[in-house]
mmCIF file of C-alpha atoms in Angstrom:
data_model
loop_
_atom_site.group_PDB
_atom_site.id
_atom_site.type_symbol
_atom_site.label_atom_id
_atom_site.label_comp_id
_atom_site.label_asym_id
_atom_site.label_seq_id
_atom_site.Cartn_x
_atom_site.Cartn_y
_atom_site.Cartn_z
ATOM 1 C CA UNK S 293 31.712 161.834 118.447
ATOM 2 C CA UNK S 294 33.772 164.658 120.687
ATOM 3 C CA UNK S 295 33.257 168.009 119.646
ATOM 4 C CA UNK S 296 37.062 168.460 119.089
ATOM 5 C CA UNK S 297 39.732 165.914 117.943
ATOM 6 C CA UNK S 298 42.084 163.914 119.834
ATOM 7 C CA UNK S 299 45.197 166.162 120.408
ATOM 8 C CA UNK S 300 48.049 164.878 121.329
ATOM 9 C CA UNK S 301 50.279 166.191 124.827
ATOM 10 C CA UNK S 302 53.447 165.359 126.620
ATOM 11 C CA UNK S 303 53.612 165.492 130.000
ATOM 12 C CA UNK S 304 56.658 167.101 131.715
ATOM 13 C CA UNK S 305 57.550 167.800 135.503
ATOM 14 C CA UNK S 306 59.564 171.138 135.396
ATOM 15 C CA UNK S 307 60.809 173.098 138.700
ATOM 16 C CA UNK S 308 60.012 176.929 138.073
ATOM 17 C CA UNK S 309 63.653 178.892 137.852
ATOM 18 C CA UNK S 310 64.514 181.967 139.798
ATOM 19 C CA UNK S 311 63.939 184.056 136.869
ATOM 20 C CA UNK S 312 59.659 182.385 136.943
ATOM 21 C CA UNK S 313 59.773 180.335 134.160
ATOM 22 C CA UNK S 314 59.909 176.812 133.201
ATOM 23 C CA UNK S 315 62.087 175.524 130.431
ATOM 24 C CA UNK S 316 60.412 173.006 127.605
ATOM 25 C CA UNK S 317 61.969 172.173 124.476
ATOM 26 C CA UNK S 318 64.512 174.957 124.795
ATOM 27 C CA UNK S 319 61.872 177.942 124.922
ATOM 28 C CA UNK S 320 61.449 179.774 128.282
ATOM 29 C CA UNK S 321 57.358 180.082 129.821
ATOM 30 C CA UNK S 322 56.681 182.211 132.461
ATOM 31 C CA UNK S 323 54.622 181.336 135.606
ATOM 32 C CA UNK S 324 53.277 183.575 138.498
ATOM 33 C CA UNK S 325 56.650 184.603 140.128
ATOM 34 C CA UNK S 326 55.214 183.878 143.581
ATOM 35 C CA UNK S 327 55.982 179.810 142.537
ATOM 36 C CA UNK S 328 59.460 180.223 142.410
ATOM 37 C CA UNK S 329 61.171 177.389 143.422
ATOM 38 C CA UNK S 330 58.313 174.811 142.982
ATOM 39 C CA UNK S 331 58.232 171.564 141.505
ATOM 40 C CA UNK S 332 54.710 172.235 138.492
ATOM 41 C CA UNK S 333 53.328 170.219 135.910
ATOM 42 C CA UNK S 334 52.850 171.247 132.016
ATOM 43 C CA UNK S 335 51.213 169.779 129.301
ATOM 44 C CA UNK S 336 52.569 170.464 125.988
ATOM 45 C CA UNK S 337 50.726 169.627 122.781
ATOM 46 C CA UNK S 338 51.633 170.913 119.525
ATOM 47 C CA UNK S 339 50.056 174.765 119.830
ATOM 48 C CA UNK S 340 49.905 175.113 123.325
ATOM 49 C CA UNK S 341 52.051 174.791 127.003
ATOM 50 C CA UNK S 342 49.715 174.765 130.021
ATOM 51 C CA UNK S 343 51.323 174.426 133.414
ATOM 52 C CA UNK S 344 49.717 173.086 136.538
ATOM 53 C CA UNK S 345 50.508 173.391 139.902
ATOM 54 C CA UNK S 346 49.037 170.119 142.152
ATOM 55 C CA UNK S 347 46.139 169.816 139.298
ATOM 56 C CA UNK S 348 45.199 173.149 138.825
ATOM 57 C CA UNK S 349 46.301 175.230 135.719
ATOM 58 C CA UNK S 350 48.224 178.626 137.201
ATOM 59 C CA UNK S 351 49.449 179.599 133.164
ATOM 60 C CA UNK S 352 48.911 178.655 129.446
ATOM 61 C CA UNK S 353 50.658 179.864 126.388
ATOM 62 C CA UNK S 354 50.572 179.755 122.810
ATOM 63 C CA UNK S 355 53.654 177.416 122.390
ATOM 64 C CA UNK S 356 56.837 178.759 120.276
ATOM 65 C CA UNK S 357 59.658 177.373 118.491
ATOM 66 C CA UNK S 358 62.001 180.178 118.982
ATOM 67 C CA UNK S 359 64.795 178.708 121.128
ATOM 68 C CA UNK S 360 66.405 180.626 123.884
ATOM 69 C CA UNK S 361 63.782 183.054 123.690
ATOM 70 C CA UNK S 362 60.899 183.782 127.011
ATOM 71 C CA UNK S 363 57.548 184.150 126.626
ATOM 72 C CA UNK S 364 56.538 186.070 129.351
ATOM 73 C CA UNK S 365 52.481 187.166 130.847
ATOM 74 C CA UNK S 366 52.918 190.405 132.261
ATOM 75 C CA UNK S 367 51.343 189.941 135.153
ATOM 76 C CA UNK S 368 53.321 187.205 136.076
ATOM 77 C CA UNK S 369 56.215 189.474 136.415
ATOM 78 C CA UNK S 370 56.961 190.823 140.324
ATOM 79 C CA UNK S 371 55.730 194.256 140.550
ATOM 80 C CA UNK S 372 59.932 195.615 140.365
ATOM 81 C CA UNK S 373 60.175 193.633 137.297
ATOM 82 C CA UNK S 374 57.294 195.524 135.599
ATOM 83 C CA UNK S 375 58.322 198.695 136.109
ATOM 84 C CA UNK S 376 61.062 197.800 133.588
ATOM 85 C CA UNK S 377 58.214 197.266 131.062
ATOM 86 C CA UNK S 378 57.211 201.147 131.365
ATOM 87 C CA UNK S 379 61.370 202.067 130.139
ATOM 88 C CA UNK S 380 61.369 202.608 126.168
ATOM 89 C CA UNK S 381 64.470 203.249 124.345
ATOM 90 C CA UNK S 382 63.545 206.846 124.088
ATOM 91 C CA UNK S 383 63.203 207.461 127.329
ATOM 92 C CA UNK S 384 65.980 205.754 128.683
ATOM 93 C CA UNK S 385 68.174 208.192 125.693
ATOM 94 C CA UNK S 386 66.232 210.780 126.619
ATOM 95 C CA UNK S 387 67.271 210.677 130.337
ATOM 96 C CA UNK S 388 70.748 209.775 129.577
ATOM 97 C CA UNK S 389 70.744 213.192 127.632
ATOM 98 C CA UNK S 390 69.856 215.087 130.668
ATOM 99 C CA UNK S 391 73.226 213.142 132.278
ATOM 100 C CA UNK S 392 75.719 214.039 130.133
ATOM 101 C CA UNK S 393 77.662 213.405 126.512
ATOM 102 C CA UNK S 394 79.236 210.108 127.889
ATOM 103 C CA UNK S 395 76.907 207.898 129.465
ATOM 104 C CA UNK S 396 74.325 208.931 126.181
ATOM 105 C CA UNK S 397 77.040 207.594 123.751
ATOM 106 C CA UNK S 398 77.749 204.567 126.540
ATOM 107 C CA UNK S 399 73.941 203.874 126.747
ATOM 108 C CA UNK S 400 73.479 204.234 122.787
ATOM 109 C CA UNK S 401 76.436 201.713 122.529
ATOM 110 C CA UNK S 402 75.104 198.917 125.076
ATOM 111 C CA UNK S 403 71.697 199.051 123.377
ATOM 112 C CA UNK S 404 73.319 198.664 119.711
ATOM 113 C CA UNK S 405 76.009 196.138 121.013
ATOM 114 C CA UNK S 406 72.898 193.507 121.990
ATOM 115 C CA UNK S 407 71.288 191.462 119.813
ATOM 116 C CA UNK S 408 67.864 192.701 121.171
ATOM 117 C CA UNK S 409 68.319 196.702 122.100
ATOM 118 C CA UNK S 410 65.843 195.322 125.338
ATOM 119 C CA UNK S 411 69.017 193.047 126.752
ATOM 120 C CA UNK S 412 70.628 196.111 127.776
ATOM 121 C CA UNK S 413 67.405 198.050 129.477
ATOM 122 C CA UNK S 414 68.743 196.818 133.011
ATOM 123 C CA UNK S 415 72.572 197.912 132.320
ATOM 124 C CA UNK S 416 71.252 201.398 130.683
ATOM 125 C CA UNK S 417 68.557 201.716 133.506
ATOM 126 C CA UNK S 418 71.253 200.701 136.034
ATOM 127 C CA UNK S 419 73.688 203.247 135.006
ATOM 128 C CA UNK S 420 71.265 205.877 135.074
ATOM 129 C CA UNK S 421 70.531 204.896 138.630
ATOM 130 C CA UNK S 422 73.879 205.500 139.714
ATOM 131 C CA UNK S 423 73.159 209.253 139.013
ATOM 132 C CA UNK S 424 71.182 209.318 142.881
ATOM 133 C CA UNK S 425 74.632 208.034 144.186
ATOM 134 C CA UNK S 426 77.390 209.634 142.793
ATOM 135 C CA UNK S 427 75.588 212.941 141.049
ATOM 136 C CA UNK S 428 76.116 213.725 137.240
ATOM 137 C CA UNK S 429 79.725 214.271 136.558
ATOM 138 C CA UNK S 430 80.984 211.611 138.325
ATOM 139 C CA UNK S 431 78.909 209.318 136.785
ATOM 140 C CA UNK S 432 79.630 210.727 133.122
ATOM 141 C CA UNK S 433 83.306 210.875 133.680
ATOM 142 C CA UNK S 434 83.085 207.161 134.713
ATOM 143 C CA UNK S 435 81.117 206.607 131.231
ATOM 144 C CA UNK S 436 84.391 208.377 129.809
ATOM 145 C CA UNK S 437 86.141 206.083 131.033
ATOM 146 C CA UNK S 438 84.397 202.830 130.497
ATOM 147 C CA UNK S 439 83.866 204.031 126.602
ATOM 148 C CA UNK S 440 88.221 204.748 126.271
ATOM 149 C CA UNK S 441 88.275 201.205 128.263
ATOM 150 C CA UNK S 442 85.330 199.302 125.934
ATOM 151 C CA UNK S 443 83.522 198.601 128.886
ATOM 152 C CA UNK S 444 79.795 197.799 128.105
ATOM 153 C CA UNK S 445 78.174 197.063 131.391
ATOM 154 C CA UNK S 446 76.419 198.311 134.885
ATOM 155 C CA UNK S 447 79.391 196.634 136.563
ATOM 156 C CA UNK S 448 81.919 198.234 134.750
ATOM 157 C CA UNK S 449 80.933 201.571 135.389
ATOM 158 C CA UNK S 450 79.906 201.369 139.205
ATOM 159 C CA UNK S 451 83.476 199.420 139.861
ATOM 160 C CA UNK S 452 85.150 202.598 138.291
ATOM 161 C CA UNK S 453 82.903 205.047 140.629
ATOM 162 C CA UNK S 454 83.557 202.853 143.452
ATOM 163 C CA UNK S 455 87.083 202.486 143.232
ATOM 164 C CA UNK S 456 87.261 206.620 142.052
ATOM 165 C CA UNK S 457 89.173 205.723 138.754
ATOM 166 C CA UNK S 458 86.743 208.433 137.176
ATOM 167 C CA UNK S 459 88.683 211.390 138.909
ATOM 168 C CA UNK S 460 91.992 210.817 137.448
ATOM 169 C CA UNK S 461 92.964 211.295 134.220
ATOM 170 C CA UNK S 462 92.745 208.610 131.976
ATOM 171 C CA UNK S 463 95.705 207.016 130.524
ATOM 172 C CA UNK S 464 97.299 208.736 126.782
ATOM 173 C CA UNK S 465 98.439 207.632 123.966
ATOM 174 C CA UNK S 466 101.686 209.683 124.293
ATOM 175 C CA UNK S 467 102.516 207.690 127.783
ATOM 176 C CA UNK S 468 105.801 205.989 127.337
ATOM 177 C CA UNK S 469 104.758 201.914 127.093
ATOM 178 C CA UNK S 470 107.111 199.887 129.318
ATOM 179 C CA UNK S 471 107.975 196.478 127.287
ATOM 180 C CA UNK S 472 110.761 194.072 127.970
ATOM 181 C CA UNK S 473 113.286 193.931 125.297
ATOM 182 C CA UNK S 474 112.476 190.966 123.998
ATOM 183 C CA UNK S 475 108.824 192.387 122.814
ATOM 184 C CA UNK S 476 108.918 194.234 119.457
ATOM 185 C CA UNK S 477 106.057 196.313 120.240
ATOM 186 C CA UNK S 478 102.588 197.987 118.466
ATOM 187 C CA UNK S 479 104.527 199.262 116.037
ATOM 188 C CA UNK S 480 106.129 196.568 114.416
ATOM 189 C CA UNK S 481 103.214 194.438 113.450
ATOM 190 C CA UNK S 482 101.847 197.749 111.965
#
């Protein structure tokens, strides 16, 4: 008799995404990043996913029910992915203090607004980046802005330091609000 017992596995051809990982039952696997693009096999049994590329095993992982979710080798990762890994949350508040009041309360908000705080790493991290750009004040006068406008992203930001929205003065409450007549206005409802 074999040494272990029959286990069943599926079989599944899978191409590998941009983002290096394959897809299988609604849970993401991650694959060297240099097979981007290529067509691999896995084999998926009930506590494990191995995937092979033409016969020869390139990953395995413990297999997980979460759906939506990656499971992801670290060394797997290209080498300006992983320096992501080496961000914590604070360090990235900790540099965002060094910016200025805005862009720590902006950064604080994107990491509380995710479901995971670690979905909003590369908006923080990208913010902070625009520092080398457009030097500190710019770049927390845009996070002024972006807070008064409830914006909550990397793009949000840069598009007001590209289009210079951060150097003029941000729109008041006691500004007259032009409505047709027809339009009763804030006030009514209130």
């Amino acid at each position: 008799m074999p040494d272990e017992p029959y286990e069943y596995a599926e079989w599944k051809r899978c191409r590998v995404n941009l983002d290096y990982h394959v897809e299988i039952a609604k849970h993401y696997y991650s694959v060297p990043h240099n097979l981007v693009h290529q067509e691999v096999e896995t084999r998926i049994t009930q506590k494990t996913v191995e995937i092979f590329l033409r016969g020869k095993r390139v990953a395995s992982h413990l297999r997980s029910t979460l759906p939506h979710r990656p499971t992801t080798i670290p060394e797997h990762m290209p080498s300006s992915h992983r320096r992501y890994r080496d961000w914590t949350h604070e360090r990235i508040r900790s540099e965002a203090a060094k910016v200025g009041p805005d862009i720590e309360t902006l950064i604080d908000v994107i990491l509380r607004s995710r479901p995971h705080p670690e979905q909003g790493f590369r908006s923080a991290i990208g913010i902070l980046g625009l520092v080398k750009r457009y030097g500190r004040e710019r770049v927390d006068a845009a996070c002024a802005r972006a807070l008064l406008l409830n914006a909550r992203s990397y793009k949000s930001v840069a598009a007001i330091l590209k289009n210079g929205t951060d150097r003029t003065a941000p729109p008041t409450e006691e500004a007259p609000i032009l409505f047709h007549a027809n339009i009763r206005g804030r006030s009514y409802y209130n």
